[in-house]
Coordinates of C-alpha atoms in Angstrom, one line a residue:
M1 CA 86.0 103.2 70.3
P2 CA 88.2 101.0 72.6
W3 CA 91.4 101.8 70.8
R4 CA 90.7 105.6 71.1
Y5 CA 90.1 105.2 74.8
A6 CA 93.3 103.1 75.2
A7 CA 95.3 105.7 73.2
G8 CA 93.9 108.5 75.3
R9 CA 94.8 106.8 78.5
L10 CA 98.3 106.0 77.3
T11 CA 98.8 109.6 76.4
E12 CA 97.7 110.6 79.9
Y13 CA 100.1 108.2 81.5
A14 CA 102.9 109.4 79.2
A15 CA 102.2 113.0 80.3
V16 CA 102.2 111.9 84.0
L17 CA 105.5 110.1 83.6
A18 CA 107.0 113.2 81.9
V19 CA 106.0 115.4 84.8
A20 CA 107.2 112.8 87.3
L21 CA 110.6 112.5 85.6
T22 CA 111.0 116.3 85.8
L23 CA 109.9 116.5 89.4
N24 CA 112.2 113.5 90.3
F25 CA 115.1 115.5 88.9
A26 CA 114.1 118.9 90.4
L27 CA 113.0 117.9 94.0
P28 CA 116.4 116.6 95.2
R29 CA 118.1 119.8 94.0
A30 CA 115.4 121.9 95.7
L31 CA 116.3 120.5 99.2
P32 CA 118.6 122.6 101.4
G33 CA 122.2 121.5 101.5
G34 CA 123.8 119.3 98.9
P35 CA 125.8 116.1 98.3
L36 CA 129.1 117.8 99.4
K37 CA 128.1 116.9 103.0
L38 CA 129.0 113.3 102.2
F39 CA 132.7 114.2 101.7
G40 CA 133.6 115.5 105.1
S41 CA 132.4 117.2 108.3
P42 CA 131.0 120.8 108.1
E43 CA 134.3 122.1 109.5
A44 CA 136.3 120.3 106.8
L45 CA 134.0 121.4 104.1
A46 CA 134.3 125.0 105.3
R47 CA 138.0 124.9 104.7
L48 CA 137.6 123.8 101.0
T49 CA 138.4 126.4 98.4
S50 CA 135.9 127.2 95.6
D51 CA 138.1 125.4 93.1
E52 CA 138.2 122.2 95.3
R53 CA 134.4 122.3 95.7
A54 CA 134.0 122.7 91.9
Q55 CA 136.5 119.8 91.3
I56 CA 134.4 117.4 93.6
A57 CA 131.2 118.5 92.0
T58 CA 132.5 118.0 88.5
Q59 CA 134.0 114.6 89.4
Y60 CA 130.6 113.3 90.7
G61 CA 128.5 114.9 88.0
F62 CA 126.6 117.6 89.9
G63 CA 128.8 120.4 88.9
K64 CA 127.5 120.6 85.3
P65 CA 124.8 123.1 84.3
L66 CA 121.3 121.9 85.3
H67 CA 120.1 121.4 81.7
E68 CA 123.1 119.1 81.1
Q69 CA 122.4 117.2 84.3
F70 CA 118.8 116.8 83.3
L71 CA 119.7 115.4 79.8
D72 CA 122.2 113.0 81.4
Y73 CA 119.4 111.9 83.8
L74 CA 116.9 111.3 81.0
G75 CA 119.5 109.4 79.0
G76 CA 120.2 107.2 82.0
V77 CA 116.5 106.5 82.6
F78 CA 116.0 105.3 79.0
T79 CA 119.1 103.2 79.1
L80 CA 118.5 101.9 82.7
D81 CA 121.8 103.5 83.8
L82 CA 120.7 105.5 86.8
G83 CA 124.3 106.4 87.9
T84 CA 126.3 105.6 91.0
S85 CA 125.3 106.2 94.5
L86 CA 127.3 109.0 96.2
S87 CA 126.9 107.3 99.6
D88 CA 128.5 103.9 99.0
G89 CA 129.7 103.9 95.4
R90 CA 127.3 101.2 94.3
P91 CA 125.3 101.4 91.0
V92 CA 121.9 102.8 91.8
T93 CA 120.2 99.9 89.9
E94 CA 122.0 97.5 92.2
A95 CA 120.9 99.3 95.4
L96 CA 117.3 99.5 94.1
G97 CA 117.3 95.8 93.1
E98 CA 118.3 94.7 96.6
A99 CA 115.7 96.9 98.3
L100 CA 112.7 96.5 96.0
P101 CA 111.9 92.8 96.8
W102 CA 111.7 93.6 100.5
T103 CA 109.3 96.4 99.8
L104 CA 107.2 94.3 97.5
L105 CA 107.0 91.6 100.3
L106 CA 106.0 94.2 102.9
V107 CA 103.4 96.0 100.6
G108 CA 102.0 92.7 99.2
T109 CA 101.4 91.3 102.6
S110 CA 100.0 94.5 103.9
I111 CA 97.6 94.9 101.0
V112 CA 96.2 91.4 101.5
G113 CA 95.6 92.1 105.1
T114 CA 94.1 95.5 104.4
A115 CA 91.8 94.1 101.8
L116 CA 90.6 91.2 103.9
V117 CA 90.0 93.2 107.0
G118 CA 88.8 96.5 105.4
V119 CA 86.4 94.9 102.9
T120 CA 85.1 92.3 105.2
F121 CA 84.3 94.7 108.0
G122 CA 83.0 97.2 105.5
V123 CA 80.4 94.7 104.3
V124 CA 79.6 93.8 107.9
G125 CA 79.3 97.5 108.8
A126 CA 76.9 98.2 106.0
L127 CA 74.7 95.2 106.8
R128 CA 74.6 96.2 110.5
R129 CA 73.9 99.8 109.6
R130 CA 70.7 98.6 108.0
K131 CA 69.7 97.2 111.4
G132 CA 70.6 100.4 113.2
K133 CA 73.9 99.0 114.5
G134 CA 77.5 99.1 113.5
S135 CA 78.4 102.4 115.1
G136 CA 81.2 100.7 117.0
L137 CA 82.8 99.5 113.8
L138 CA 82.4 102.9 112.2
G139 CA 84.0 104.7 115.1
T140 CA 86.9 102.2 115.2
A141 CA 87.6 102.7 111.5
I142 CA 87.5 106.5 111.8
V143 CA 90.0 106.4 114.7
L144 CA 92.3 104.0 112.9
D145 CA 92.2 106.0 109.7
S146 CA 93.4 109.1 111.7
F147 CA 96.4 107.4 113.2
P148 CA 99.8 108.5 111.9
Q149 CA 101.8 105.5 110.7
F150 CA 104.9 106.5 112.7
W151 CA 103.0 107.0 115.9
L152 CA 101.2 103.6 115.6
G153 CA 104.4 101.9 114.7
M154 CA 106.3 103.2 117.7
L155 CA 103.3 102.3 119.9
L156 CA 103.5 98.7 118.7
I157 CA 107.2 98.6 119.2
V158 CA 106.9 99.8 122.8
L159 CA 104.0 97.4 123.5
F160 CA 105.1 94.2 121.8
G161 CA 108.8 94.7 121.5
V162 CA 109.8 96.4 124.7
Q163 CA 107.1 95.8 127.3
L164 CA 106.0 92.3 126.3
Q165 CA 109.1 91.3 124.4
L166 CA 107.1 89.1 122.0
L167 CA 108.2 90.3 118.6
P168 CA 111.4 91.7 117.0
T169 CA 111.2 95.4 116.3
F170 CA 113.7 96.2 113.5
G171 CA 115.4 94.7 110.5
V172 CA 114.5 91.3 108.9
S173 CA 117.1 89.0 110.4
G174 CA 117.9 87.6 113.8
V175 CA 121.1 86.1 115.3
E176 CA 120.8 83.1 112.9
G177 CA 120.7 85.3 109.8
V178 CA 117.9 85.7 107.3
T179 CA 115.5 82.8 107.6
V180 CA 111.9 82.3 106.5
S181 CA 110.6 82.2 110.1
G182 CA 112.7 85.1 111.1
V183 CA 111.5 87.2 108.2
L184 CA 107.9 86.4 109.0
L185 CA 108.3 87.4 112.6
H186 CA 110.0 90.7 111.6
L187 CA 107.1 91.4 109.2
I188 CA 104.4 91.2 111.9
L189 CA 104.8 94.7 113.4
P190 CA 105.3 96.7 110.1
V191 CA 102.6 94.8 108.3
S192 CA 100.2 95.3 111.3
T193 CA 101.0 99.1 111.2
M194 CA 100.3 99.4 107.5
T195 CA 97.2 97.2 107.7
L196 CA 95.7 99.0 110.6
T197 CA 96.3 102.5 109.2
G198 CA 95.1 101.5 105.7
M199 CA 92.0 99.5 106.6
G200 CA 90.0 102.4 107.9
Y201 CA 89.7 104.1 104.5
L202 CA 88.9 100.9 102.7
F203 CA 86.3 100.0 105.4
L204 CA 84.6 103.4 105.0
Y205 CA 84.6 103.2 101.2
T206 CA 83.3 99.7 101.1
R207 CA 80.6 100.5 103.7
S208 CA 79.5 103.6 101.8
S209 CA 79.5 101.8 98.4
L210 CA 77.4 98.9 99.7
L211 CA 74.9 101.1 101.5
T212 CA 74.4 103.1 98.2
V213 CA 73.6 99.9 96.3
L214 CA 71.4 98.5 99.1
T215 CA 69.3 101.7 99.2
S216 CA 68.9 101.9 95.4
E217 CA 65.5 101.5 93.8
P218 CA 66.1 98.1 92.1
I219 CA 67.2 96.5 95.4
Q220 CA 64.3 98.1 97.3
H221 CA 61.7 97.0 94.8
A222 CA 63.1 93.4 94.7
H223 CA 63.0 93.2 98.4
A224 CA 59.4 94.6 98.5
R225 CA 58.4 91.8 96.0
G226 CA 59.6 89.2 98.5
V227 CA 63.1 88.4 97.4
P228 CA 65.1 87.4 100.5
Y229 CA 67.5 90.1 101.7
G230 CA 70.4 87.7 102.0
R231 CA 70.0 86.6 98.4
L232 CA 69.8 90.2 97.2
V233 CA 73.1 91.0 99.0
R234 CA 75.0 88.0 97.7
R235 CA 73.7 87.9 94.1
H236 CA 72.9 91.5 93.3
A237 CA 74.5 94.0 95.7
L238 CA 78.0 92.8 96.5
R239 CA 79.4 92.8 92.9
P240 CA 78.4 96.4 91.9
A241 CA 79.3 97.6 95.4
L242 CA 82.8 96.2 95.2
L243 CA 83.6 97.4 91.7
P244 CA 84.7 100.9 92.8
V245 CA 86.5 99.2 95.8
H246 CA 88.6 97.3 93.2
T247 CA 89.8 100.6 91.8
I248 CA 90.6 102.0 95.3
L249 CA 92.4 98.9 96.2
M250 CA 94.7 99.0 93.1
M251 CA 95.5 102.6 93.8
E252 CA 96.1 101.7 97.5
I253 CA 98.9 99.3 96.4
G254 CA 100.8 102.2 94.8
F255 CA 100.2 104.6 97.7
L256 CA 101.3 101.9 100.2
A257 CA 104.5 101.5 98.3
A258 CA 105.1 105.3 98.4
G259 CA 104.0 105.5 102.1
S260 CA 106.3 102.6 103.1
I261 CA 109.1 105.3 103.7
V262 CA 107.7 106.0 107.1
V263 CA 107.1 102.4 108.2
E264 CA 110.4 101.1 106.9
T265 CA 112.3 103.9 108.6
V266 CA 110.5 103.3 112.0
F267 CA 111.2 99.5 111.9
A268 CA 114.7 99.8 110.1
Y269 CA 113.3 97.6 107.4
P270 CA 115.7 97.2 104.5
G271 CA 113.3 98.1 101.7
L272 CA 112.9 100.9 99.2
G273 CA 111.4 103.3 101.7
R274 CA 114.3 103.1 104.0
L275 CA 116.7 103.4 101.1
T276 CA 114.8 106.6 100.0
F277 CA 115.0 108.1 103.5
D278 CA 118.8 107.4 103.7
A279 CA 119.3 108.9 100.2
I280 CA 117.3 112.1 101.2
T281 CA 119.3 112.4 104.5
A282 CA 122.6 112.1 102.6
R283 CA 121.4 114.3 99.7
D284 CA 122.5 111.4 97.4
Y285 CA 121.0 112.8 94.1
P286 CA 121.4 109.7 91.9
L287 CA 119.9 107.4 94.6
M288 CA 117.1 109.8 95.3
Q289 CA 116.2 110.1 91.6
G290 CA 116.2 106.3 91.2
A291 CA 114.1 105.7 94.3
F292 CA 111.6 108.4 93.4
L293 CA 111.4 107.0 89.9
V294 CA 110.6 103.4 91.1
L295 CA 108.0 104.7 93.6
T296 CA 106.4 106.8 90.8
L297 CA 106.3 103.9 88.4
M298 CA 104.6 101.7 91.0
V299 CA 101.8 104.2 91.5
V300 CA 101.3 104.7 87.8
L301 CA 101.4 101.0 87.0
M302 CA 98.8 100.2 89.7
N303 CA 96.5 102.9 88.2
A304 CA 97.1 101.4 84.7
L305 CA 96.3 98.0 86.1
A306 CA 93.0 99.3 87.6
D307 CA 92.1 100.8 84.2
A308 CA 92.9 97.6 82.4
T309 CA 91.1 95.2 84.7
Y310 CA 88.0 97.3 85.4
P311 CA 86.3 96.5 82.1
L312 CA 86.8 92.8 82.8
L313 CA 84.8 93.1 86.0
D314 CA 82.1 95.5 84.7
P315 CA 80.8 94.9 81.1
R316 CA 79.3 98.4 81.0
A317 CA 82.8 99.8 80.9
R318 CA 83.4 98.0 77.6
T319 CA 80.2 99.3 76.0
G320 CA 80.3 102.9 77.1
G321 CA 77.8 102.4 79.9
H322 CA 75.2 100.7 77.7
Q323 CA 74.1 97.1 78.1

């Protein structure tokens, strides 16, 4: 029954969110150090008495017992009150609201580029594989898939920003402030980094999926009966081959958002990833909890979207695998 399937999936997502909320609370406190570092140099903190440390901790809410802090955190999540950043005194929701659109712009542009390049070359690679070619594309994809994002980002900065001086290397604004043309120019290098490091996996998955369909018995029999190969690919092979790619692509959106921490830090991009990195560095518990929560929700929502849209693309998913 569809409603039973939906109820089961909702239960699974609720369990995932419950675990994620617990980890979002526990991970910041598992890091070495603490938020006291925000209130002075190590030398000044060393001179504080235990009573003074306890007073600061109580004032900012991290001096309570852990179970009380956790209950306060859960209450804040359900009332959309994520607390106040210890770094700059702003509400966490305000800081997240300013950073999230920049990350959505970066991730949205990157996923379009990744999908276009990865899927297109994956299809080309599968068709060339049938002719005994395509090893160059396969080797390039494997190499790109192995590149660390931070390394490729710094390489692009050195090449296009320092040596050739063609593109800006950090931020989103130039001397004239934030403009559309300026933002687009500043997006080129970070988007290129995320696209190049993300397209390899999508290429390999698309290529493998299409090759599996092309070597299946129905396609082979149809081709043996004289159906043109191009027609088979366009009408009968591409759609079933791209169905699992759709799921991977939806998941990739969430993973790109979570992985934007590295790219945004390398390019000093003012998005959620850079905000998360700054919060971790400062041991800003409320800001870390809020940033982790948003990143987790993005991954879960993309998985839910993949589950919701897959039956629209594949009728067999609506009938339990039966036509």
